[in-house]
Coordinates of C-alpha atoms and ligand atoms in Angstrom, one line a residue:
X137 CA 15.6 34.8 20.6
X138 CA 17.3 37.6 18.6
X139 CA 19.0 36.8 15.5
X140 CA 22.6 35.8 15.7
X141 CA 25.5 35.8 13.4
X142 CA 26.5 32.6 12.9
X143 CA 30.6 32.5 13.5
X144 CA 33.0 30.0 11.6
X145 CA 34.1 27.0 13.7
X146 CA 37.2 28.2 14.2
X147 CA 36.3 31.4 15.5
X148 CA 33.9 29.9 17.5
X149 CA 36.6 27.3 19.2
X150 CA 39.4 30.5 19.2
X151 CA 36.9 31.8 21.5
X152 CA 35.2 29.2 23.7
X153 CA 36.6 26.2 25.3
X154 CA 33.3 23.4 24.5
X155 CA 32.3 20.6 27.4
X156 CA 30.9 17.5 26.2
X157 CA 29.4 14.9 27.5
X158 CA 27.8 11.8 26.4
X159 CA 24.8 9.4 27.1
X160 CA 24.5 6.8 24.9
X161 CA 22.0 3.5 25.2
X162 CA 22.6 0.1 24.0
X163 CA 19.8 -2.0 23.6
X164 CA 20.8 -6.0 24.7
X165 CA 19.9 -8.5 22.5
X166 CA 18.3 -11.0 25.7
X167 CA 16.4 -13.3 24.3
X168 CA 13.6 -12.1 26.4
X169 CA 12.5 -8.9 28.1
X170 CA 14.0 -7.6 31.0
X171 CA 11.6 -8.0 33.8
X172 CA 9.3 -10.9 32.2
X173 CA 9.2 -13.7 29.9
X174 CA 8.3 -11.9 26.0
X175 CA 10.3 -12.6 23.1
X176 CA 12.5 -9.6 22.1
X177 CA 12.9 -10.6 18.6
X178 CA 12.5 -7.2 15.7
X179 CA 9.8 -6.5 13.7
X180 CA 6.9 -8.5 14.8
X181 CA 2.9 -8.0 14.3
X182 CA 2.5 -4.7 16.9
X183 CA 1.5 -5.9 20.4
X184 CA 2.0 -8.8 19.5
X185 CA 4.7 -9.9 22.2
X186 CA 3.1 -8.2 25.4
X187 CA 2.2 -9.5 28.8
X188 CA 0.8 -8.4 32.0
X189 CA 4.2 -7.4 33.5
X190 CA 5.6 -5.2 30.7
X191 CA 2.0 -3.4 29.8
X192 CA 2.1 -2.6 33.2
X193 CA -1.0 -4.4 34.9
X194 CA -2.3 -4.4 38.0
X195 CA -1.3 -6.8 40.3
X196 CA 1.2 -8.0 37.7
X197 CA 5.4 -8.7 39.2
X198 CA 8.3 -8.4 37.5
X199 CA 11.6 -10.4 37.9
X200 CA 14.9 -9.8 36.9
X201 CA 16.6 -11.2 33.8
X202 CA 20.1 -12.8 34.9
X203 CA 20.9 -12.4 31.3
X204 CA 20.4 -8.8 31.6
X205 CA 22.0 -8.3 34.4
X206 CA 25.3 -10.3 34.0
X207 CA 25.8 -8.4 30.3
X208 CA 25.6 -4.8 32.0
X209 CA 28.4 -6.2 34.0
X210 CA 30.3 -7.5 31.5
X211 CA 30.0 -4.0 29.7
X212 CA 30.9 -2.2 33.1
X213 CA 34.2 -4.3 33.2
X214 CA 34.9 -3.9 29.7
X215 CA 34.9 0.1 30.9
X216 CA 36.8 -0.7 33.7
X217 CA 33.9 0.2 35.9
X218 CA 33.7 -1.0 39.6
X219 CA 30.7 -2.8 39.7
X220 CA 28.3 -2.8 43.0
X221 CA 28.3 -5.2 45.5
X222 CA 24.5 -4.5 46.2
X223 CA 22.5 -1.8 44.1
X224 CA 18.3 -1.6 43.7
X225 CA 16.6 -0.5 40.6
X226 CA 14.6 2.4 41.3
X227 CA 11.1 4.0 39.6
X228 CA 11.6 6.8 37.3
X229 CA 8.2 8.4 37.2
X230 CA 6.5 10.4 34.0
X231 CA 3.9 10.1 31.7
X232 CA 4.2 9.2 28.3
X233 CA 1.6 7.1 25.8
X234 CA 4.6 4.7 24.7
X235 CA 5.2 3.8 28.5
X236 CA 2.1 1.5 29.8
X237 CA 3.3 1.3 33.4
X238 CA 4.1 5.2 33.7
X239 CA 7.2 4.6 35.4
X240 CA 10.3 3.5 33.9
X241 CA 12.4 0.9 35.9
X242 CA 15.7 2.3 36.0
X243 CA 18.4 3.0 38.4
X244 CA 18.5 6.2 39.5
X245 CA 21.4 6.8 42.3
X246 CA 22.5 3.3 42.6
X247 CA 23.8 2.5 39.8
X248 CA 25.3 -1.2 39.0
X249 CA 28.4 0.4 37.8
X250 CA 30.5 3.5 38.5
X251 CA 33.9 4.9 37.7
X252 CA 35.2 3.8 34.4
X253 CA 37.3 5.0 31.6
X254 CA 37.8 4.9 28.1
X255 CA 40.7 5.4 25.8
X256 CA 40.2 6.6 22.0
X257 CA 42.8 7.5 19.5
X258 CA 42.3 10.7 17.3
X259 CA 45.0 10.8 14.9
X260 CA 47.7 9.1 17.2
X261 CA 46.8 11.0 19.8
X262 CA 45.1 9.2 23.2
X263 CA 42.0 10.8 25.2
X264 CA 40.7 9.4 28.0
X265 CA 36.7 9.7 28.1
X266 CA 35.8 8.5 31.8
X267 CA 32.8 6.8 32.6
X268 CA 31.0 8.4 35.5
X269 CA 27.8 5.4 35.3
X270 CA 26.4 2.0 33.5
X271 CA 23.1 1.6 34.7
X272 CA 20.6 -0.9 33.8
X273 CA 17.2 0.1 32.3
X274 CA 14.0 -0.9 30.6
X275 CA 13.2 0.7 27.1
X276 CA 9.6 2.3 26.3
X277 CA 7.3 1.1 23.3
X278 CA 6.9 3.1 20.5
X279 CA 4.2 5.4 18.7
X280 CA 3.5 5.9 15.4
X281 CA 1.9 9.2 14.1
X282 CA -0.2 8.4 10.9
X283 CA -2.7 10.2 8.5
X284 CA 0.3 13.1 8.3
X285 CA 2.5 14.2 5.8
X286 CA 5.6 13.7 8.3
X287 CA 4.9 11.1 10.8
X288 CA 5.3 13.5 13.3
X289 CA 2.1 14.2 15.8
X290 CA 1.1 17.5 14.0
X291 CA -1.1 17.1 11.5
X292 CA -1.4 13.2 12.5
X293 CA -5.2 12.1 12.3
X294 CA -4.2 8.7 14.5
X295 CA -1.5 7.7 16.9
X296 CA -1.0 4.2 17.5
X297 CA 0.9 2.4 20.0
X298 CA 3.6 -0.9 20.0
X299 CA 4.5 -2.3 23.3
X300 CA 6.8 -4.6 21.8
X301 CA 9.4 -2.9 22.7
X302 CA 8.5 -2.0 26.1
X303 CA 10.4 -3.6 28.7
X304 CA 13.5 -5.1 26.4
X305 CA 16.9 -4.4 28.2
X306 CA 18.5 -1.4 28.2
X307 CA 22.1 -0.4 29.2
X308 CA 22.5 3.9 30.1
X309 CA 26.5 4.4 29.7
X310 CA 26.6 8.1 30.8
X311 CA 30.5 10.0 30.5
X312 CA 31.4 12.5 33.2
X313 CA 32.1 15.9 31.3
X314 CA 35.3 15.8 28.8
X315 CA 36.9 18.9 29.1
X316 CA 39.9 20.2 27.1
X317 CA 39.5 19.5 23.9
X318 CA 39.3 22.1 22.0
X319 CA 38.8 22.0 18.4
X320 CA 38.8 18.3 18.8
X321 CA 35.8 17.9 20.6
X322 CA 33.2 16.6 17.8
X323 CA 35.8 14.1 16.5
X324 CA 36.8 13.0 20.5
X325 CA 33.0 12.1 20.5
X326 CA 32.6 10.6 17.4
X327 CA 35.7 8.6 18.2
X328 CA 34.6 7.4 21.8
X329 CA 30.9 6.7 20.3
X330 CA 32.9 4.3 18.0
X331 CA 35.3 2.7 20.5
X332 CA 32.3 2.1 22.8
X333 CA 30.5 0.6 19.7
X334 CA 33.5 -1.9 19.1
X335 CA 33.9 -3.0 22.8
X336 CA 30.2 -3.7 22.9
X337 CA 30.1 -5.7 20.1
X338 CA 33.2 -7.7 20.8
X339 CA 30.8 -8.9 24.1
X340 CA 28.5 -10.1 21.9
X341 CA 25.4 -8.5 24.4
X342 CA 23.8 -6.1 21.7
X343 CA 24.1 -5.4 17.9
X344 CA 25.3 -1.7 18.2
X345 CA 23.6 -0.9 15.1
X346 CA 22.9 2.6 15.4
X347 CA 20.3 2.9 12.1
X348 CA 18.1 0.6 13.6
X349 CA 17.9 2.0 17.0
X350 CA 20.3 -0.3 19.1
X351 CA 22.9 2.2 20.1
X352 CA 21.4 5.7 20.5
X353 CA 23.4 8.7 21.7
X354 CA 22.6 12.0 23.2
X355 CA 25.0 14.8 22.9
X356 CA 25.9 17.1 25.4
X357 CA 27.3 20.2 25.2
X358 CA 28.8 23.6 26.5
X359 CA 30.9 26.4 26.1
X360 CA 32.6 28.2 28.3
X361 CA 35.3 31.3 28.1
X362 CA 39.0 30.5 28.6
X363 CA 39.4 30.6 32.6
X364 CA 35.3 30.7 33.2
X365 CA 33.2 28.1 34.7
X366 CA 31.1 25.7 32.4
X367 CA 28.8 26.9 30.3
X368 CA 24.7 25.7 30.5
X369 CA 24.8 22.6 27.9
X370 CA 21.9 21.1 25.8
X371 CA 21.4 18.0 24.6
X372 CA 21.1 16.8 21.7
X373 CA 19.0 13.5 21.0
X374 CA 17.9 11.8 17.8
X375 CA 21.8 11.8 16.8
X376 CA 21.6 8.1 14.6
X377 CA 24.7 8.0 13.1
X378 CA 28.6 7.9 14.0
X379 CA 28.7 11.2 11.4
X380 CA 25.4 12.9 13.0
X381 CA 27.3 12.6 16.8
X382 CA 30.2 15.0 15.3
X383 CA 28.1 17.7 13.0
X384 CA 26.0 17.8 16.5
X385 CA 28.8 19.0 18.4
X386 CA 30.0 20.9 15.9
X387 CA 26.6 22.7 14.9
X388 CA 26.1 23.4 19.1
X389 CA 29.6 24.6 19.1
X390 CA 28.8 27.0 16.3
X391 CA 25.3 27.8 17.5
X392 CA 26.0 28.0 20.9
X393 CA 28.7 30.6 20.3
X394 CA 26.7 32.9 18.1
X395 CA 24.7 33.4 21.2
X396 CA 27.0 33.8 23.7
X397 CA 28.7 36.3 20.9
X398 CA 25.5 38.5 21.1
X399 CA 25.6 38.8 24.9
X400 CA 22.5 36.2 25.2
X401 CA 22.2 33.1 27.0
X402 CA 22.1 29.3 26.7
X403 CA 18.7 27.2 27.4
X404 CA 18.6 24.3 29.4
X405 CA 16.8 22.2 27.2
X406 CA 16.8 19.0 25.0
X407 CA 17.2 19.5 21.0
X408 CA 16.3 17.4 17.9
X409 CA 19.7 16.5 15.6
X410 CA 18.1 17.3 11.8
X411 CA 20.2 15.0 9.4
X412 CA 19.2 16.9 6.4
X413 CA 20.7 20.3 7.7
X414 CA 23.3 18.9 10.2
X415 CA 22.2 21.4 12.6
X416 CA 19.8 20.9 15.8
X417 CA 16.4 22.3 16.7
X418 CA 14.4 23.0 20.1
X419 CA 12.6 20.1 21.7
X420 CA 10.8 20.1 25.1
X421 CA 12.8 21.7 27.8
X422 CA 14.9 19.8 30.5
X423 CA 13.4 17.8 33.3
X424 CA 15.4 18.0 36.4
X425 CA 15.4 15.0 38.4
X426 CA 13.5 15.9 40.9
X427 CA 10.6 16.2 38.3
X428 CA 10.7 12.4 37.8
X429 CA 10.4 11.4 41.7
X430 CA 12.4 8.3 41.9
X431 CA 12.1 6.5 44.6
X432 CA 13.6 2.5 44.8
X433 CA 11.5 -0.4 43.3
X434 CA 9.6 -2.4 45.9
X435 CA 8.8 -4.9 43.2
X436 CA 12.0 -6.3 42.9
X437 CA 14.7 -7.6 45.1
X438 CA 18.0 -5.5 44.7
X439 CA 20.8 -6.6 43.1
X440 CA 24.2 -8.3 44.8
X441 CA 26.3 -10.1 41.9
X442 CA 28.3 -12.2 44.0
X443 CA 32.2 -10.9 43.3
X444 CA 33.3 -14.3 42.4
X445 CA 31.0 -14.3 39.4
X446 CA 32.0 -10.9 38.6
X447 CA 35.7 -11.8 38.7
X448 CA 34.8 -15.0 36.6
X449 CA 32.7 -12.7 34.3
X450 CA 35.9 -10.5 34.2
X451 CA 38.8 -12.9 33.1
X452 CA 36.1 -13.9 30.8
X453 CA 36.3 -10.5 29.0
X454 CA 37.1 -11.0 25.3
X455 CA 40.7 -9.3 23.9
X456 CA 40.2 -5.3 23.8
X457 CA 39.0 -3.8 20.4
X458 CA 42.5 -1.8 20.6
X459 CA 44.4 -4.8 21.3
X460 CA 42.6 -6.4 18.7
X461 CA 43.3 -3.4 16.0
X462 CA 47.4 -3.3 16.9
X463 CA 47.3 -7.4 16.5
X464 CA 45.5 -7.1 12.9
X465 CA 47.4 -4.4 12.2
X466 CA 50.6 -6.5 12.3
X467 CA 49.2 -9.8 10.6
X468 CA 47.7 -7.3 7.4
X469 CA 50.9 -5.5 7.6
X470 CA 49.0 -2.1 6.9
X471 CA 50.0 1.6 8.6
X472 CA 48.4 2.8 11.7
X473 CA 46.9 5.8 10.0
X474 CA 45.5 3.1 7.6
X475 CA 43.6 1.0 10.7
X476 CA 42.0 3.8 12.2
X477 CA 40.4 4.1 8.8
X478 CA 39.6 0.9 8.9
X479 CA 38.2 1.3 12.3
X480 CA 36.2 4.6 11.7
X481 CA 34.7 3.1 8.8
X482 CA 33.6 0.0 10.9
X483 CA 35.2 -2.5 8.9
X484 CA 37.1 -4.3 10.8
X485 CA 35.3 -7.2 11.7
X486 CA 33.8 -7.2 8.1
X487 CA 37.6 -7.3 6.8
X488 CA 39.0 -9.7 9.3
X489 CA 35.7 -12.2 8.5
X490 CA 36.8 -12.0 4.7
X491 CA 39.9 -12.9 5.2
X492 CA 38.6 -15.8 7.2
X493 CA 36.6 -16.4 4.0
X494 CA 39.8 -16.7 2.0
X495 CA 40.9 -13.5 0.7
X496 CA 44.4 -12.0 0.9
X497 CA 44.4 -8.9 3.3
X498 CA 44.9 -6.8 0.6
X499 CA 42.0 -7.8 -1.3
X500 CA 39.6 -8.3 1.7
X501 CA 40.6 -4.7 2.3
X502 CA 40.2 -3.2 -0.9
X503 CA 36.1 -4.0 -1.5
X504 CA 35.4 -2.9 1.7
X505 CA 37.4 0.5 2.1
X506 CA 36.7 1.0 -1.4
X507 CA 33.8 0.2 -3.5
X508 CA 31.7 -0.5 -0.3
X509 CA 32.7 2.2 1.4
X510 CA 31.6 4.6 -0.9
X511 CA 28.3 2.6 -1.3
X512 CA 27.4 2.9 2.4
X513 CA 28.3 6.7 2.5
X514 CA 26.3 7.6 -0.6
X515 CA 23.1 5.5 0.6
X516 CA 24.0 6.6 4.7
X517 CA 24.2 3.6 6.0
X518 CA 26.9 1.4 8.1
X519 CA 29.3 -0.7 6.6
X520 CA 28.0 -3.9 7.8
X521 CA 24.2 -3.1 6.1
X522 CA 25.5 -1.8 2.9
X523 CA 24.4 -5.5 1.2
X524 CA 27.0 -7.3 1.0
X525 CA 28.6 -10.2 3.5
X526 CA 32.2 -11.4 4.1
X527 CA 32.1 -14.3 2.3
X528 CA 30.6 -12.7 -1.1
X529 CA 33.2 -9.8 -0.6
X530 CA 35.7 -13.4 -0.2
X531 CA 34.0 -15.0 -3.4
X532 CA 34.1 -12.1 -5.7
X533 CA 37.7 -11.1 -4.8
X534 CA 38.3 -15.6 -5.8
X535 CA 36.5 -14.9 -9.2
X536 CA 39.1 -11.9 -9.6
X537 CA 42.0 -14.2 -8.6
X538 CA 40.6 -17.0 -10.7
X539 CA 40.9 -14.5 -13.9
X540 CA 37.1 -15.1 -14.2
X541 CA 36.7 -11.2 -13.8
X542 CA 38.5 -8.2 -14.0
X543 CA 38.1 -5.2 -11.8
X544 CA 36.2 -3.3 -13.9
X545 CA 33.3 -6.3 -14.0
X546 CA 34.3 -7.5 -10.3
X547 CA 32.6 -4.0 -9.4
X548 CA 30.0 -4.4 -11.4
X549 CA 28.9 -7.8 -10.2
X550 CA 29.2 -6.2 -7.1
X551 CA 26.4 -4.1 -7.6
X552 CA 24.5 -7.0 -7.9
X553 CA 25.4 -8.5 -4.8
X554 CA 24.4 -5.5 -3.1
X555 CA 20.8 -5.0 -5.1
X556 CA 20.3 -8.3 -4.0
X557 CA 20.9 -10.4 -7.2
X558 CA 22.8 -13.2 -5.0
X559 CA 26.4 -14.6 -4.8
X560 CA 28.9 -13.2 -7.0
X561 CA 29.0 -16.0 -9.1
X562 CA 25.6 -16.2 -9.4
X563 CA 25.6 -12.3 -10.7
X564 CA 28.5 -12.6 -13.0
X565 CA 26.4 -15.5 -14.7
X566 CA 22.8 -14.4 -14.8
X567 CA 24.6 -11.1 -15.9
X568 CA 27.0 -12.2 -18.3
X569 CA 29.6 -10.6 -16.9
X570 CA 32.5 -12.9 -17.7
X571 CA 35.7 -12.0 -19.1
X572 CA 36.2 -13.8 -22.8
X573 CA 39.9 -15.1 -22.9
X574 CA 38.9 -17.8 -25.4
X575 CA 41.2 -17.2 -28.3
X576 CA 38.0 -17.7 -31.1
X577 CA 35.4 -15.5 -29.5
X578 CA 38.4 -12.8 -29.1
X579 CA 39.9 -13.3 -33.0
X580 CA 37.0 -11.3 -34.6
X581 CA 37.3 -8.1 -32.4
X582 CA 40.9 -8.1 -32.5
X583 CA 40.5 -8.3 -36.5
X584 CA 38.0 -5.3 -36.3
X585 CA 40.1 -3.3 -34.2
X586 CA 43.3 -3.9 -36.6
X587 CA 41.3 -2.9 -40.1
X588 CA 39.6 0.1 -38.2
X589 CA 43.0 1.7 -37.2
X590 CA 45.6 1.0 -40.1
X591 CA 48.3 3.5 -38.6
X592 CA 48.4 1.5 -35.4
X593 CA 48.7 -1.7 -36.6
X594 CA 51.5 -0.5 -39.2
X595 CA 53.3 1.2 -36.4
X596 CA 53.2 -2.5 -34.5
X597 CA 54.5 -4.0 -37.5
X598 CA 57.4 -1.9 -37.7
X599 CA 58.5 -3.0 -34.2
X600 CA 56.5 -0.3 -32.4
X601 CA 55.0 -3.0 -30.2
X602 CA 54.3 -0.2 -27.6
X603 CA 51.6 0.9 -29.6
X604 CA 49.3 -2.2 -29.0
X605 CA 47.9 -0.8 -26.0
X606 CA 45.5 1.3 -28.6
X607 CA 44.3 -1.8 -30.2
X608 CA 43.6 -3.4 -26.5
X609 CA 41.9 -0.4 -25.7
X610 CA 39.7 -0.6 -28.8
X611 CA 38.7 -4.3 -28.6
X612 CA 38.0 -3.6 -24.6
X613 CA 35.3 -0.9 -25.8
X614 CA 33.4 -3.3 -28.1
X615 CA 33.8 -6.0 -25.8
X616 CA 32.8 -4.1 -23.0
X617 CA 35.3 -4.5 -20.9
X618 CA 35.1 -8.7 -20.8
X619 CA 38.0 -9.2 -23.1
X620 CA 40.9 -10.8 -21.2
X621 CA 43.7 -8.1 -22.1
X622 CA 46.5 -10.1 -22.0
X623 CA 44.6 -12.8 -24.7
X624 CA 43.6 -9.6 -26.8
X625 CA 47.8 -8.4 -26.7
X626 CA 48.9 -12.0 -27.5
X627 CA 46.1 -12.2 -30.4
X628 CA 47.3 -8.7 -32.0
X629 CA 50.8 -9.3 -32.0
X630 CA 50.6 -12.5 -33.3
X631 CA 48.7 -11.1 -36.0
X632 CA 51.2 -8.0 -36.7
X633 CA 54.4 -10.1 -36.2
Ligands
ADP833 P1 20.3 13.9 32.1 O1 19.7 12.6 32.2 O2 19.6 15.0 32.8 O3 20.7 14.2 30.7 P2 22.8 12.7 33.0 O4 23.5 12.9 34.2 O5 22.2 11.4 32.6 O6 21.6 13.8 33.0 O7 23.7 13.1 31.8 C1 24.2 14.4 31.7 C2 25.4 14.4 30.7 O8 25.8 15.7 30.5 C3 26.6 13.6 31.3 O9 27.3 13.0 30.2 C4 27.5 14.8 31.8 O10 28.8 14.4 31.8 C5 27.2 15.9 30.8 N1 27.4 17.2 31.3 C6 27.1 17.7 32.5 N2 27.4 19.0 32.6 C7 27.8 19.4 31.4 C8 28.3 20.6 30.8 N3 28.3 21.7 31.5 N4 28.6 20.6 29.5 C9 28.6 19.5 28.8 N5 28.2 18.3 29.3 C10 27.8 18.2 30.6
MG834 MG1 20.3 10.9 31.0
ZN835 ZN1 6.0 -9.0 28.9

């Protein structure tokens, strides 16, 4: 490839009109595995929760997991999907280590649900991403690359391989293209990765936690001129974060149109996302379906959800994420502009649970956009694993109420929560952190501060009582910050008077 001049963004959009389109997979949290009996539970001893049907051996049968099956169809509905009155799983054929069976069970061109649609606001603005699939799946095991500086398989000595995961549920949600967008495109994608996010985890069938792996995404996209057809897209996979899904569009759109500029032409082919640079890098290049010879599973029996179960299953849907934002939105009494922060930051369920917990809107709302906020960007993780729960976000924002703490120590015994230290009270204790309002322990600072700065304390007693905010000041600096202010005033004046 020659060398390209990398445009700005803007150029890049001025010129080409992008195409996106996104794949995203949702792991379910079944209890057990999607065509046999294992346990699904994280982190166990590798291979330690494997059987004949999911390492793939001979003469071994799988069967379906209702569980499975009746929360893709809860998520179709939630998209407004139709959902098939018969479909089959089919075999999606390739070889790879982290695979025992080499095949995936999939569905290939039956899928269980078709046709959806979803709506996302982008700064009051409404797009509508439609669904073109939700098909049912089986995820792969995993390798691990060791005796290498990376992890990666070059320069590896070993590779080992967990078949825990092999077999657990997965759910394919796959957009038609989203054209149209313009300049908006990485945030319409960020934004539609979020909303599917929050309807998913209002149905309570997966965790959605993209660090750990339960909601991946690959990012599509093309560019095309003005009037043209579409461009060739890539895709982009590895994208782990809510932030990584828009710099991926964003770095294609720019990449993607430095080529283009120089007269070249776009690969078909699948990229790696690189959080460190925000830009993405060549991977293996595209299969086409007929490399993967899919043909129908003759293992299991094909799928016909009855429609009464499905209608059941659908006036069983909980309320919509966006009917749920507008409602909270009224009872907190907070802007629209201020919700979809609240929203983008993932917060809130977090905020609505510490409210739950006790705290005033306001103050539930405050930790969490604030001090937590900026915690879980700095470290790069989601909201909800940033260390701290509701109910110690409810506590600490009590012990502020209470007049136990101010601010200024409230974050600080915050930071213990998150390092793991315990409940707020708990921290504030084992860290001494409370403020001092008790008149004796105060009498000695504020008796300092008034011999240290004469002027001051003469301007007080002439009537200046303005001028006690100095001495405040001064006795919160060698109390570090635990004097109760409005003791410390009440103590000076006295004194002055
Ligand atoms: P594959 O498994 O080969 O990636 P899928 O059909 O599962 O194929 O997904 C392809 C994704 O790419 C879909 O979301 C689709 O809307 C999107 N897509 C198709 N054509 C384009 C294009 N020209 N530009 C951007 N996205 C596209
Ligand atoms: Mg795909
Ligand atoms: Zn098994």
């Amino acid at each position: 490839m020659s060398t390209t001049v990398l445009p700005t963004y803007d150029d890049a959009v001025a010129r080409y009109e992008p195409v996106i389109g996104l794949e995203t997979h949702v792991e379910l949290g079944t209890n057990t595995k999607m065509f046999c009996g294992c346990p699904t539970e994280f982190g166990a001893e590798p291979n330690t929760q494997t059987c004949p049907v999911c390492l793939g051996l001979p003469g071994a049968l799988p069967v379906a997991n209702r569980a499975g099956i009746e929360a893709t169809i809860r998520i179709g509905l939630a998209l407004n999907c139709d959902i098939a009155e018969w479909c089959r799983m089919a075999r999606k054929n390739y070889f790879y280590p982290d695979m025992p069976k080499n095949f995936q069970t999939s569905q290939y061109d039956e899928p269980l649900c078709v046709d959806g649609y979803v709506d996302v606001d982008v700064d009051g603005e409404t797009f509508r991403i439609e669904i073109e699939r939700v098909h049912l799946e089986e995820d792969t095991g995993k390798s691990l690359h060791v005796g290498g500086a990376t992890g990666r398989i070059h320069g590896a000595t070993e590779s080992l391989v967990d078949y825990n995961r092999a077999g657990i549920p997965l759910v394919e949600i796959v957009t038609k293209p989203v054209t149209g967008l313009g300049a908006r495109a990485p945030e319409v994608a960020r934004a539609y990765v979020t909303e599917l996010r929050d309807i998913i985890r209002s149905l309570d069938v997966s965790d959605v936690r993209m660090e750990q792996g339960s909601l991946r995404c690959d990012v599509n996209t093309s560019l095309n001129k003005p009037g043209e057809e579409w461009g060739t897209r890539t895709e982009a996979k590895n994208v782990n974060s809510l932030r990584s899904v828009e710099r991926a569009v964003r770095s294609e759109i720019i990449r993607q149109s430095g080529i283009l500029d120089a007269g070249g032409s776009i690969l078909q082919e699948t990229r790696h996302f690189q959080e460190d640079t925000g830009d993405t890098r060549p991977g293996r290049s595209k299969e086409t379906a007929t490399d993967y010879r899919y043909f129908p599973e003759p293992d299991l029996v094909p799928i016909a959800p009855d429609p009464a179960w499905v209608a059941e299953l659908k006036a069983a849907l909980p309320e919509k994420p966006s009917v749920k934002r507008a409602r909270l939105r009224e009872e907190w009494g907070i802007s629209e502009v201020d919700m979809q922060s609240v929203a983008n930051a993932g917060a809130v369920e977090l905020i609505e649970e510490t409210i739950a917990a006790g705290a005033s809107p306001a103050g539930a709302r405050k930790w969490w956009m604030g001090e937590l906020a900026r915690r879980a960007n700095e470290t790069g993780v989601e909201l909800a694993a940033v260390g701290a729960s509701p109910a110690q976000v409810a506590q600490l924002q009590a012990l502020v109420d209470e007049g136990k703490i101010n601010d200024k120590l409230a974050r600080q015994v915050l930071e213990g929560v998150v390092a793991g230290e315990g409940d707020p009270a708990q921290v504030m204790s084992a860290r001494g952190l409370e403020v001092v309002s008790d008149t004796g322990a105060l009498q000695a600072a504020v008796d300092e501060a008034i011999a240290a700065n004469p002027d001051v304390a003469a301007k007080i007693r002439d009537g200046k009582v303005a001028a006690a905010g100095a001495l405040v000041g001064a006795v919160m600096k060698t109390t570090r910050g635990q004097a109760d202010a409005k003791t410390v005033r009440e103590l000076i004046l006295a004194r002055l008077s």
